[in-house]
């Protein structure tokens, strides 16, 4: 009997031990595994050490209103802080919609330890208030990559660029390159282009836009147009564009007074006027564009009129020489005055709908020897040719650039 009891106690002890171990294992499994918080460092601050507030500049915000509710170092007030940093940071330059970051003390969120104002994807300003007040205007590290692309126009130029994986910002750049030789309001399906460009990337991964265009090719209405930027003199600030033979693309007149918008009405001897509701001649070309779009002088000259009439609205008229005069109608704002000398491409006003107009546009009028004509049916004068002394150097410079374009054109279109 004693032996049986002894075995019974032994069995009960083993069962108790097994249950105890299983319970302990279960408790261990249920314990939360603590994962170390990842360290986040940006703008020179370790985010983990602060209460971080991210916001954007709103209407009415100033640097003072943003920081006024926080304690500043050394019992400094807002005025003293702004006086200390005003030479390093443009306090009046902060713009609505721009992001900023506040770094607050974790244990006392009223203590401001830093502020970062973000101007764009690359440029930012750090105001560090941790030890002494310091201001640093910084840039995120960027790299430049080169590539050559080719595509055929399908729909609009912007849509074609988007399909080719290129920023639509290239469209106005191309329009600028060919402003003197191709009317970008008339590009059509089937036209082709190739471009060698350099693009910016932030920290080697974030696309940050186009840095510059090196060389371009456009096939329009069966004609080939090459363009290469080149400086004839080392001190020349802006390069001029020349074709594959060294002929300048620039002519006396730009193709249009706007960068990249559509023609809504052409020069014609008979058009039904949308306001006067009658048939009459339209001695100009209408370019539809959003209200406020910059209007450019198509050629260098002197402003001979700048004012308002009930039909023209706000308008500017420019004499370029004894032969040519241009006029720009329906402006929302005039930015030049009578007697002022203006250069080709200079902004002279903003698109509007003043005078007899149903919507925002600029009516571009063109005189030759005192007679209004259609500028797009004129053989307009070109710029001076490249000096012979520069031609050999130019042709040597563009040889590898053209070869690069020719190669991708051959692969893409042949």
mmCIF file of C-alpha atoms in Angstrom:
data_model
loop_
_atom_site.group_PDB
_atom_site.id
_atom_site.type_symbol
_atom_site.label_atom_id
_atom_site.label_comp_id
_atom_site.label_asym_id
_atom_site.label_seq_id
_atom_site.Cartn_x
_atom_site.Cartn_y
_atom_site.Cartn_z
ATOM 1 C CA UNK A 1 0.000 0.000 0.000
ATOM 2 C CA UNK A 2 2.825 2.368 0.879
ATOM 3 C CA UNK A 3 4.522 1.591 -2.419
ATOM 4 C CA UNK A 4 1.346 2.378 -4.364
ATOM 5 C CA UNK A 5 1.009 5.735 -2.567
ATOM 6 C CA UNK A 6 4.628 6.508 -3.277
ATOM 7 C CA UNK A 7 4.094 5.885 -7.012
ATOM 8 C CA UNK A 8 0.929 7.947 -6.960
ATOM 9 C CA UNK A 9 2.734 10.957 -5.422
ATOM 10 C CA UNK A 10 5.519 10.552 -7.999
ATOM 11 C CA UNK A 11 3.075 10.554 -10.910
ATOM 12 C CA UNK A 12 1.278 13.629 -9.520
ATOM 13 C CA UNK A 13 4.587 15.440 -9.110
ATOM 14 C CA UNK A 14 5.589 14.721 -12.721
ATOM 15 C CA UNK A 15 2.189 15.907 -14.032
ATOM 16 C CA UNK A 16 2.455 19.109 -11.953
ATOM 17 C CA UNK A 17 5.958 19.760 -13.268
ATOM 18 C CA UNK A 18 4.854 19.283 -16.901
ATOM 19 C CA UNK A 19 1.881 21.633 -16.443
ATOM 20 C CA UNK A 20 4.117 24.201 -14.766
ATOM 21 C CA UNK A 21 6.632 24.093 -17.637
ATOM 22 C CA UNK A 22 3.905 24.393 -20.273
ATOM 23 C CA UNK A 23 2.428 27.391 -18.440
ATOM 24 C CA UNK A 24 5.850 29.032 -18.226
ATOM 25 C CA UNK A 25 6.521 28.445 -21.939
ATOM 26 C CA UNK A 26 3.116 29.882 -22.793
ATOM 27 C CA UNK A 27 3.787 32.975 -20.678
ATOM 28 C CA UNK A 28 7.171 33.412 -22.395
ATOM 29 C CA UNK A 29 5.538 33.161 -25.827
ATOM 30 C CA UNK A 30 2.968 35.779 -24.858
ATOM 31 C CA UNK A 31 5.573 38.277 -23.755
ATOM 32 C CA UNK A 32 5.831 41.187 -26.230
ATOM 33 C CA UNK A 33 9.074 41.352 -28.091
ATOM 34 C CA UNK A 34 10.388 44.874 -27.760
ATOM 35 C CA UNK A 35 11.863 46.239 -31.011
ATOM 36 C CA UNK A 36 14.300 49.099 -30.816
ATOM 37 C CA UNK A 37 12.870 52.343 -32.230
ATOM 38 C CA UNK A 38 14.620 53.212 -35.513
ATOM 39 C CA UNK A 39 16.758 56.333 -35.345
ATOM 40 C CA UNK A 40 15.515 59.047 -37.698
ATOM 41 C CA UNK A 41 17.981 61.819 -38.507
ATOM 42 C CA UNK A 42 17.207 64.682 -40.868
ATOM 43 C CA UNK A 43 18.224 68.336 -41.226
ATOM 44 C CA UNK A 44 20.888 67.722 -38.551
ATOM 45 C CA UNK A 45 18.326 66.724 -35.870
ATOM 46 C CA UNK A 46 17.692 63.262 -34.400
ATOM 47 C CA UNK A 47 13.904 63.116 -34.547
ATOM 48 C CA UNK A 48 13.738 60.575 -31.693
ATOM 49 C CA UNK A 49 15.047 63.183 -29.241
ATOM 50 C CA UNK A 50 12.300 65.754 -29.918
ATOM 51 C CA UNK A 51 8.601 66.297 -30.258
ATOM 52 C CA UNK A 52 8.460 67.027 -34.001
ATOM 53 C CA UNK A 53 5.733 69.242 -35.492
ATOM 54 C CA UNK A 54 5.411 69.486 -39.284
ATOM 55 C CA UNK A 55 3.241 72.184 -40.852
ATOM 56 C CA UNK A 56 2.983 74.586 -43.814
ATOM 57 C CA UNK A 57 2.992 78.375 -44.005
ATOM 58 C CA UNK A 58 -0.584 79.679 -44.054
ATOM 59 C CA UNK A 59 -2.057 83.038 -44.996
ATOM 60 C CA UNK A 60 -1.130 85.567 -42.313
ATOM 61 C CA UNK A 61 1.752 83.513 -40.933
ATOM 62 C CA UNK A 62 5.046 85.227 -40.227
ATOM 63 C CA UNK A 63 8.185 83.908 -38.595
ATOM 64 C CA UNK A 64 7.140 85.799 -35.451
ATOM 65 C CA UNK A 65 3.630 84.305 -35.260
ATOM 66 C CA UNK A 66 5.023 80.799 -35.731
ATOM 67 C CA UNK A 67 7.495 80.990 -32.812
ATOM 68 C CA UNK A 68 5.694 83.426 -30.498
ATOM 69 C CA UNK A 69 3.967 80.724 -28.423
ATOM 70 C CA UNK A 70 7.203 78.935 -27.513
ATOM 71 C CA UNK A 71 10.003 79.581 -25.050
ATOM 72 C CA UNK A 72 13.194 80.687 -26.777
ATOM 73 C CA UNK A 73 16.784 80.163 -25.511
ATOM 74 C CA UNK A 74 18.336 82.539 -22.965
ATOM 75 C CA UNK A 75 14.911 84.100 -22.241
ATOM 76 C CA UNK A 76 15.101 85.692 -25.669
ATOM 77 C CA UNK A 77 11.960 87.310 -27.086
ATOM 78 C CA UNK A 78 10.745 87.105 -30.695
ATOM 79 C CA UNK A 79 12.129 90.526 -31.611
ATOM 80 C CA UNK A 80 15.587 89.655 -30.299
ATOM 81 C CA UNK A 81 15.573 86.364 -32.206
ATOM 82 C CA UNK A 82 14.516 87.974 -35.497
ATOM 83 C CA UNK A 83 17.198 90.650 -35.101
ATOM 84 C CA UNK A 84 19.787 87.933 -34.527
ATOM 85 C CA UNK A 85 18.916 85.891 -37.621
ATOM 86 C CA UNK A 86 17.659 88.518 -40.126
ATOM 87 C CA UNK A 87 21.006 88.808 -41.938
ATOM 88 C CA UNK A 88 21.140 85.047 -42.558
ATOM 89 C CA UNK A 89 17.471 84.259 -43.176
ATOM 90 C CA UNK A 90 15.028 86.215 -45.351
ATOM 91 C CA UNK A 91 12.211 86.560 -42.815
ATOM 92 C CA UNK A 92 9.924 88.261 -45.329
ATOM 93 C CA UNK A 93 10.631 85.649 -47.955
ATOM 94 C CA UNK A 94 8.615 82.834 -46.382
ATOM 95 C CA UNK A 95 5.786 81.881 -48.724
ATOM 96 C CA UNK A 96 2.321 80.442 -48.268
ATOM 97 C CA UNK A 97 2.279 76.680 -48.820
ATOM 98 C CA UNK A 98 5.956 76.127 -47.994
ATOM 99 C CA UNK A 99 6.550 73.397 -45.355
ATOM 100 C CA UNK A 100 8.405 73.884 -42.099
ATOM 101 C CA UNK A 101 9.380 71.654 -39.159
ATOM 102 C CA UNK A 102 9.493 72.565 -35.448
ATOM 103 C CA UNK A 103 11.670 70.636 -32.997
ATOM 104 C CA UNK A 104 10.336 70.850 -29.424
ATOM 105 C CA UNK A 105 11.814 69.550 -26.180
ATOM 106 C CA UNK A 106 10.258 66.166 -25.321
ATOM 107 C CA UNK A 107 9.837 66.860 -21.616
ATOM 108 C CA UNK A 108 8.559 70.398 -22.119
ATOM 109 C CA UNK A 109 6.918 70.983 -25.480
ATOM 110 C CA UNK A 110 6.904 74.749 -24.931
ATOM 111 C CA UNK A 111 10.675 74.859 -25.407
ATOM 112 C CA UNK A 112 11.546 75.430 -29.072
ATOM 113 C CA UNK A 113 14.871 73.852 -29.992
ATOM 114 C CA UNK A 114 14.921 74.291 -33.742
ATOM 115 C CA UNK A 115 13.037 75.284 -36.889
ATOM 116 C CA UNK A 116 13.580 74.193 -40.481
ATOM 117 C CA UNK A 117 12.061 76.181 -43.384
ATOM 118 C CA UNK A 118 11.904 74.151 -46.606
ATOM 119 C CA UNK A 119 12.140 76.336 -49.718
ATOM 120 C CA UNK A 120 11.961 73.446 -52.208
ATOM 121 C CA UNK A 121 13.070 69.840 -52.657
ATOM 122 C CA UNK A 122 16.711 70.886 -52.473
ATOM 123 C CA UNK A 123 17.078 74.158 -50.531
ATOM 124 C CA UNK A 124 16.245 74.563 -46.842
ATOM 125 C CA UNK A 125 17.208 76.740 -43.869
ATOM 126 C CA UNK A 126 17.987 75.378 -40.399
ATOM 127 C CA UNK A 127 17.570 77.655 -37.370
ATOM 128 C CA UNK A 128 19.162 75.752 -34.493
ATOM 129 C CA UNK A 129 18.253 76.982 -30.979
ATOM 130 C CA UNK A 130 19.797 74.191 -28.877
ATOM 131 C CA UNK A 131 22.998 75.786 -27.556
ATOM 132 C CA UNK A 132 23.591 79.044 -29.366
ATOM 133 C CA UNK A 133 21.403 80.463 -32.116
ATOM 134 C CA UNK A 134 22.776 79.470 -35.525
ATOM 135 C CA UNK A 135 21.364 79.747 -39.043
ATOM 136 C CA UNK A 136 22.450 77.452 -41.873
ATOM 137 C CA UNK A 137 21.243 77.702 -45.464
ATOM 138 C CA UNK A 138 21.707 74.215 -46.863
ATOM 139 C CA UNK A 139 21.075 72.020 -49.897
ATOM 140 C CA UNK A 140 20.229 68.350 -50.010
ATOM 141 C CA UNK A 141 22.942 66.434 -51.911
ATOM 142 C CA UNK A 142 22.105 66.122 -55.596
ATOM 143 C CA UNK A 143 23.540 64.227 -58.526
ATOM 144 C CA UNK A 144 23.217 64.813 -62.266
ATOM 145 C CA UNK A 145 22.478 62.065 -64.786
ATOM 146 C CA UNK A 146 22.639 62.294 -68.546
ATOM 147 C CA UNK A 147 20.316 60.541 -70.964
ATOM 148 C CA UNK A 148 19.175 60.783 -74.577
ATOM 149 C CA UNK A 149 15.547 60.089 -75.502
ATOM 150 C CA UNK A 150 13.561 60.033 -78.744
ATOM 151 C CA UNK A 151 9.815 59.950 -79.331
ATOM 152 C CA UNK A 152 7.102 60.586 -81.886
ATOM 153 C CA UNK A 153 4.358 63.102 -81.120
ATOM 154 C CA UNK A 154 1.118 61.494 -79.958
ATOM 155 C CA UNK A 155 -1.429 64.053 -78.856
ATOM 156 C CA UNK A 156 0.275 66.983 -77.142
ATOM 157 C CA UNK A 157 3.999 67.397 -76.583
ATOM 158 C CA UNK A 158 3.480 67.196 -72.801
ATOM 159 C CA UNK A 159 1.582 63.903 -73.127
ATOM 160 C CA UNK A 160 4.309 62.486 -75.372
ATOM 161 C CA UNK A 161 7.015 63.484 -72.892
ATOM 162 C CA UNK A 162 5.061 61.913 -70.047
ATOM 163 C CA UNK A 163 4.827 58.606 -71.959
ATOM 164 C CA UNK A 164 8.558 58.793 -72.619
ATOM 165 C CA UNK A 165 9.181 59.119 -68.880
ATOM 166 C CA UNK A 166 10.409 62.707 -69.068
ATOM 167 C CA UNK A 167 9.218 65.657 -67.004
ATOM 168 C CA UNK A 168 6.584 67.762 -68.838
ATOM 169 C CA UNK A 169 8.804 70.724 -67.856
ATOM 170 C CA UNK A 170 10.869 69.831 -70.920
ATOM 171 C CA UNK A 171 8.029 71.090 -73.173
ATOM 172 C CA UNK A 172 8.561 74.831 -72.518
ATOM 173 C CA UNK A 173 12.337 74.308 -72.679
ATOM 174 C CA UNK A 174 12.007 72.831 -76.168
ATOM 175 C CA UNK A 175 9.595 75.605 -77.117
ATOM 176 C CA UNK A 176 12.237 78.084 -75.986
ATOM 177 C CA UNK A 177 15.003 76.404 -77.999
ATOM 178 C CA UNK A 178 12.897 76.449 -81.175
ATOM 179 C CA UNK A 179 11.068 79.711 -80.458
ATOM 180 C CA UNK A 180 12.501 81.192 -83.665
ATOM 181 C CA UNK A 181 12.079 78.287 -86.068
ATOM 182 C CA UNK A 182 9.120 76.081 -85.054
ATOM 183 C CA UNK A 183 5.630 77.235 -84.117
ATOM 184 C CA UNK A 184 4.837 74.867 -81.252
ATOM 185 C CA UNK A 185 1.152 75.651 -81.619
ATOM 186 C CA UNK A 186 1.329 73.802 -84.932
ATOM 187 C CA UNK A 187 3.245 70.652 -83.994
ATOM 188 C CA UNK A 188 1.249 67.604 -85.020
ATOM 189 C CA UNK A 189 0.975 63.849 -84.674
ATOM 190 C CA UNK A 190 3.855 62.209 -86.478
ATOM 191 C CA UNK A 191 6.390 64.924 -85.712
ATOM 192 C CA UNK A 192 9.504 63.504 -84.029
ATOM 193 C CA UNK A 193 12.126 64.704 -81.614
ATOM 194 C CA UNK A 194 15.253 63.588 -79.795
ATOM 195 C CA UNK A 195 16.883 65.257 -76.791
ATOM 196 C CA UNK A 196 20.058 64.826 -74.791
ATOM 197 C CA UNK A 197 19.396 66.231 -71.335
ATOM 198 C CA UNK A 198 20.784 66.249 -67.826
ATOM 199 C CA UNK A 199 18.429 65.531 -64.916
ATOM 200 C CA UNK A 200 18.813 66.196 -61.186
ATOM 201 C CA UNK A 201 18.288 63.595 -58.472
ATOM 202 C CA UNK A 202 18.211 64.234 -54.734
ATOM 203 C CA UNK A 203 20.329 61.776 -52.759
ATOM 204 C CA UNK A 204 20.611 59.656 -55.948
ATOM 205 C CA UNK A 205 16.974 58.534 -55.772
ATOM 206 C CA UNK A 206 14.421 61.382 -55.817
ATOM 207 C CA UNK A 207 13.816 62.994 -59.203
ATOM 208 C CA UNK A 208 14.264 66.779 -58.965
ATOM 209 C CA UNK A 209 13.746 68.004 -62.526
ATOM 210 C CA UNK A 210 15.793 68.965 -65.557
ATOM 211 C CA UNK A 211 19.157 70.618 -65.012
ATOM 212 C CA UNK A 212 19.846 71.579 -68.636
ATOM 213 C CA UNK A 213 19.393 70.486 -72.250
ATOM 214 C CA UNK A 214 22.576 69.663 -74.177
ATOM 215 C CA UNK A 215 21.316 69.085 -77.714
ATOM 216 C CA UNK A 216 18.023 68.594 -79.525
ATOM 217 C CA UNK A 217 16.488 67.413 -82.781
ATOM 218 C CA UNK A 218 12.971 68.037 -84.089
ATOM 219 C CA UNK A 219 11.340 66.802 -87.289
ATOM 220 C CA UNK A 220 8.401 69.060 -88.151
ATOM 221 C CA UNK A 221 6.447 69.111 -91.416
ATOM 222 C CA UNK A 222 9.120 66.935 -92.999
ATOM 223 C CA UNK A 223 11.971 69.299 -92.060
ATOM 224 C CA UNK A 224 14.856 68.441 -89.725
ATOM 225 C CA UNK A 225 15.844 70.952 -87.039
ATOM 226 C CA UNK A 226 18.973 70.385 -84.947
ATOM 227 C CA UNK A 227 19.856 72.758 -82.120
ATOM 228 C CA UNK A 228 23.071 72.999 -80.085
ATOM 229 C CA UNK A 229 23.788 75.656 -77.438
ATOM 230 C CA UNK A 230 27.119 77.423 -77.907
ATOM 231 C CA UNK A 231 28.919 80.441 -76.473
ATOM 232 C CA UNK A 232 31.045 82.404 -78.928
ATOM 233 C CA UNK A 233 32.853 84.124 -76.048
ATOM 234 C CA UNK A 234 33.849 82.822 -72.625
ATOM 235 C CA UNK A 235 32.217 85.800 -70.905
ATOM 236 C CA UNK A 236 28.886 85.180 -72.670
ATOM 237 C CA UNK A 237 26.333 84.407 -69.932
ATOM 238 C CA UNK A 238 23.634 82.711 -72.013
ATOM 239 C CA UNK A 239 24.423 80.374 -74.904
ATOM 240 C CA UNK A 240 22.834 80.912 -78.320
ATOM 241 C CA UNK A 241 21.446 78.022 -80.367
ATOM 242 C CA UNK A 242 22.830 77.005 -83.764
ATOM 243 C CA UNK A 243 22.012 74.197 -86.178
ATOM 244 C CA UNK A 244 24.315 71.414 -87.428
ATOM 245 C CA UNK A 245 25.935 73.792 -89.931
ATOM 246 C CA UNK A 246 26.485 76.638 -87.475
ATOM 247 C CA UNK A 247 23.520 78.712 -88.679
ATOM 248 C CA UNK A 248 21.728 80.592 -85.878
ATOM 249 C CA UNK A 249 18.233 79.418 -84.925
ATOM 250 C CA UNK A 250 17.449 82.863 -83.635
ATOM 251 C CA UNK A 251 15.603 85.233 -85.943
ATOM 252 C CA UNK A 252 14.527 88.817 -85.529
ATOM 253 C CA UNK A 253 11.087 87.698 -84.252
ATOM 254 C CA UNK A 254 9.899 85.009 -81.862
ATOM 255 C CA UNK A 255 7.285 82.652 -83.274
ATOM 256 C CA UNK A 256 4.749 83.735 -80.629
ATOM 257 C CA UNK A 257 4.360 86.206 -77.736
ATOM 258 C CA UNK A 258 3.630 83.321 -75.315
ATOM 259 C CA UNK A 259 5.700 80.291 -74.427
ATOM 260 C CA UNK A 260 3.357 77.372 -74.932
ATOM 261 C CA UNK A 261 -0.369 77.886 -75.518
ATOM 262 C CA UNK A 262 -2.911 77.349 -78.300
ATOM 263 C CA UNK A 263 -4.067 79.556 -81.168
ATOM 264 C CA UNK A 264 -7.786 80.229 -80.743
ATOM 265 C CA UNK A 265 -8.284 82.444 -83.820
ATOM 266 C CA UNK A 266 -6.078 83.088 -86.832
ATOM 267 C CA UNK A 267 -5.465 86.056 -89.114
ATOM 268 C CA UNK A 268 -8.323 86.101 -91.628
ATOM 269 C CA UNK A 269 -10.238 88.461 -93.884
ATOM 270 C CA UNK A 270 -13.584 87.173 -92.599
ATOM 271 C CA UNK A 271 -14.449 86.052 -89.078
ATOM 272 C CA UNK A 272 -17.653 86.166 -87.019
ATOM 273 C CA UNK A 273 -16.773 88.445 -84.091
ATOM 274 C CA UNK A 274 -17.764 86.700 -80.821
ATOM 275 C CA UNK A 275 -18.671 89.997 -79.079
ATOM 276 C CA UNK A 276 -19.955 92.231 -81.882
ATOM 277 C CA UNK A 277 -21.852 89.295 -83.472
ATOM 278 C CA UNK A 278 -21.015 90.241 -87.050
ATOM 279 C CA UNK A 279 -18.657 89.186 -89.807
ATOM 280 C CA UNK A 280 -15.480 91.242 -90.122
ATOM 281 C CA UNK A 281 -11.767 90.903 -90.797
ATOM 282 C CA UNK A 282 -9.543 89.650 -87.986
ATOM 283 C CA UNK A 283 -6.167 91.280 -88.525
ATOM 284 C CA UNK A 284 -4.385 89.424 -85.775
ATOM 285 C CA UNK A 285 -3.653 86.025 -84.231
ATOM 286 C CA UNK A 286 -5.333 85.126 -80.926
ATOM 287 C CA UNK A 287 -3.401 83.029 -78.403
ATOM 288 C CA UNK A 288 -5.613 81.612 -75.648
ATOM 289 C CA UNK A 289 -3.895 81.309 -72.285
ATOM 290 C CA UNK A 290 -4.725 81.445 -68.566
ATOM 291 C CA UNK A 291 -5.292 84.842 -66.990
ATOM 292 C CA UNK A 292 -1.961 86.358 -65.903
ATOM 293 C CA UNK A 293 0.269 84.418 -68.318
ATOM 294 C CA UNK A 294 3.366 86.507 -69.231
ATOM 295 C CA UNK A 295 3.235 88.191 -72.648
ATOM 296 C CA UNK A 296 6.639 88.652 -74.320
ATOM 297 C CA UNK A 297 7.870 91.158 -76.872
ATOM 298 C CA UNK A 298 8.536 89.107 -80.001
ATOM 299 C CA UNK A 299 11.410 91.385 -81.009
ATOM 300 C CA UNK A 300 13.556 94.188 -79.620
ATOM 301 C CA UNK A 301 12.181 97.711 -80.052
ATOM 302 C CA UNK A 302 10.645 100.827 -78.494
ATOM 303 C CA UNK A 303 7.168 101.046 -76.964
ATOM 304 C CA UNK A 304 5.229 103.658 -78.957
ATOM 305 C CA UNK A 305 1.875 103.132 -77.220
ATOM 306 C CA UNK A 306 0.768 101.646 -73.901
ATOM 307 C CA UNK A 307 -2.761 102.286 -72.734
ATOM 308 C CA UNK A 308 -6.436 101.383 -73.015
ATOM 309 C CA UNK A 309 -9.222 101.585 -75.601
ATOM 310 C CA UNK A 310 -12.706 100.082 -75.436
ATOM 311 C CA UNK A 311 -11.915 97.612 -78.223
ATOM 312 C CA UNK A 312 -8.261 96.752 -77.519
ATOM 313 C CA UNK A 313 -8.518 96.821 -73.753
ATOM 314 C CA UNK A 314 -5.092 97.232 -72.178
ATOM 315 C CA UNK A 315 -2.563 97.086 -75.010
ATOM 316 C CA UNK A 316 1.068 97.710 -75.972
ATOM 317 C CA UNK A 317 2.447 98.642 -79.393
ATOM 318 C CA UNK A 318 6.163 98.322 -80.224
ATOM 319 C CA UNK A 319 8.140 99.720 -83.180
ATOM 320 C CA UNK A 320 11.050 97.419 -84.014
ATOM 321 C CA UNK A 321 12.521 99.352 -86.955
ATOM 322 C CA UNK A 322 11.333 101.331 -89.955
ATOM 323 C CA UNK A 323 9.686 98.222 -91.392
ATOM 324 C CA UNK A 324 8.120 96.227 -88.541
ATOM 325 C CA UNK A 325 5.689 97.023 -85.677
ATOM 326 C CA UNK A 326 3.797 94.671 -83.345
ATOM 327 C CA UNK A 327 0.834 95.107 -80.998
ATOM 328 C CA UNK A 328 -0.478 93.042 -78.045
ATOM 329 C CA UNK A 329 -4.136 93.416 -76.969
ATOM 330 C CA UNK A 330 -6.524 92.555 -74.076
ATOM 331 C CA UNK A 331 -3.887 92.542 -71.313
ATOM 332 C CA UNK A 332 -4.918 92.250 -67.689
ATOM 333 C CA UNK A 333 -1.844 94.287 -66.774
ATOM 334 C CA UNK A 334 0.628 96.476 -68.687
ATOM 335 C CA UNK A 335 4.233 96.209 -67.456
ATOM 336 C CA UNK A 336 5.949 98.762 -69.730
ATOM 337 C CA UNK A 337 5.415 102.420 -70.610
ATOM 338 C CA UNK A 338 5.528 104.580 -73.701
ATOM 339 C CA UNK A 339 9.082 105.372 -74.813
ATOM 340 C CA UNK A 340 10.583 102.368 -73.034
ATOM 341 C CA UNK A 341 13.178 100.235 -74.880
ATOM 342 C CA UNK A 342 12.372 96.512 -74.608
ATOM 343 C CA UNK A 343 14.364 93.439 -75.621
ATOM 344 C CA UNK A 344 13.197 90.313 -77.383
ATOM 345 C CA UNK A 345 11.528 87.936 -74.929
ATOM 346 C CA UNK A 346 11.017 90.615 -72.267
ATOM 347 C CA UNK A 347 7.693 90.389 -70.403
ATOM 348 C CA UNK A 348 5.620 93.438 -71.356
ATOM 349 C CA UNK A 349 2.270 92.486 -69.829
ATOM 350 C CA UNK A 350 -0.076 89.752 -68.618
ATOM 351 C CA UNK A 351 -2.836 87.882 -70.435
ATOM 352 C CA UNK A 352 -6.337 89.157 -69.685
ATOM 353 C CA UNK A 353 -9.746 89.739 -71.249
ATOM 354 C CA UNK A 354 -10.047 93.545 -71.229
ATOM 355 C CA UNK A 355 -11.793 95.319 -74.123
ATOM 356 C CA UNK A 356 -13.816 93.279 -76.632
ATOM 357 C CA UNK A 357 -12.891 89.789 -75.444
ATOM 358 C CA UNK A 358 -14.909 86.782 -74.279
ATOM 359 C CA UNK A 359 -12.064 85.066 -72.440
ATOM 360 C CA UNK A 360 -8.395 85.445 -71.483
ATOM 361 C CA UNK A 361 -6.123 85.661 -74.536
ATOM 362 C CA UNK A 362 -3.677 87.960 -76.309
ATOM 363 C CA UNK A 363 -4.411 89.243 -79.805
ATOM 364 C CA UNK A 364 -1.051 89.592 -81.562
ATOM 365 C CA UNK A 365 -0.986 92.078 -84.449
ATOM 366 C CA UNK A 366 1.832 92.611 -86.931
ATOM 367 C CA UNK A 367 2.603 95.510 -89.314
ATOM 368 C CA UNK A 368 5.014 95.488 -92.267
ATOM 369 C CA UNK A 369 5.590 98.876 -93.897
ATOM 370 C CA UNK A 370 2.446 100.203 -92.212
ATOM 371 C CA UNK A 371 0.159 97.369 -93.393
ATOM 372 C CA UNK A 372 -1.255 94.687 -91.066
ATOM 373 C CA UNK A 373 -0.129 91.247 -92.250
ATOM 374 C CA UNK A 374 -0.104 87.637 -91.048
ATOM 375 C CA UNK A 375 3.376 87.155 -89.508
ATOM 376 C CA UNK A 376 3.206 83.417 -90.212
ATOM 377 C CA UNK A 377 3.109 84.056 -93.960
ATOM 378 C CA UNK A 378 6.149 86.350 -93.935
ATOM 379 C CA UNK A 379 9.758 85.542 -94.710
ATOM 380 C CA UNK A 380 11.113 87.267 -91.606
ATOM 381 C CA UNK A 381 14.794 88.279 -91.276
ATOM 382 C CA UNK A 382 17.279 86.000 -89.492
ATOM 383 C CA UNK A 383 20.043 86.886 -87.043
ATOM 384 C CA UNK A 384 23.653 87.468 -88.086
ATOM 385 C CA UNK A 385 25.528 84.232 -89.027
ATOM 386 C CA UNK A 386 28.232 82.721 -86.836
ATOM 387 C CA UNK A 387 31.627 84.358 -87.497
ATOM 388 C CA UNK A 388 33.892 82.146 -89.645
ATOM 389 C CA UNK A 389 36.573 82.311 -86.959
ATOM 390 C CA UNK A 390 34.260 80.392 -84.592
ATOM 391 C CA UNK A 391 32.840 77.864 -87.040
ATOM 392 C CA UNK A 392 35.588 75.201 -86.924
ATOM 393 C CA UNK A 393 35.555 75.150 -83.116
ATOM 394 C CA UNK A 394 31.772 74.903 -83.085
ATOM 395 C CA UNK A 395 31.626 72.013 -85.578
ATOM 396 C CA UNK A 396 34.263 70.123 -83.571
ATOM 397 C CA UNK A 397 32.276 70.744 -80.375
ATOM 398 C CA UNK A 398 28.959 69.434 -81.725
ATOM 399 C CA UNK A 399 30.331 66.393 -83.591
ATOM 400 C CA UNK A 400 29.960 63.919 -80.661
ATOM 401 C CA UNK A 401 26.670 65.543 -79.616
ATOM 402 C CA UNK A 402 25.142 65.081 -83.056
ATOM 403 C CA UNK A 403 26.468 61.526 -83.260
ATOM 404 C CA UNK A 404 24.625 60.761 -80.020
ATOM 405 C CA UNK A 405 21.358 62.152 -81.399
ATOM 406 C CA UNK A 406 21.807 60.428 -84.765
ATOM 407 C CA UNK A 407 22.333 57.077 -83.016
ATOM 408 C CA UNK A 408 19.079 57.165 -81.068
ATOM 409 C CA UNK A 409 17.166 58.539 -84.074
ATOM 410 C CA UNK A 410 18.465 55.603 -86.144
ATOM 411 C CA UNK A 411 17.437 53.053 -83.486
ATOM 412 C CA UNK A 412 14.065 54.621 -82.701
ATOM 413 C CA UNK A 413 12.735 55.564 -86.121
ATOM 414 C CA UNK A 414 14.523 53.362 -88.709
#
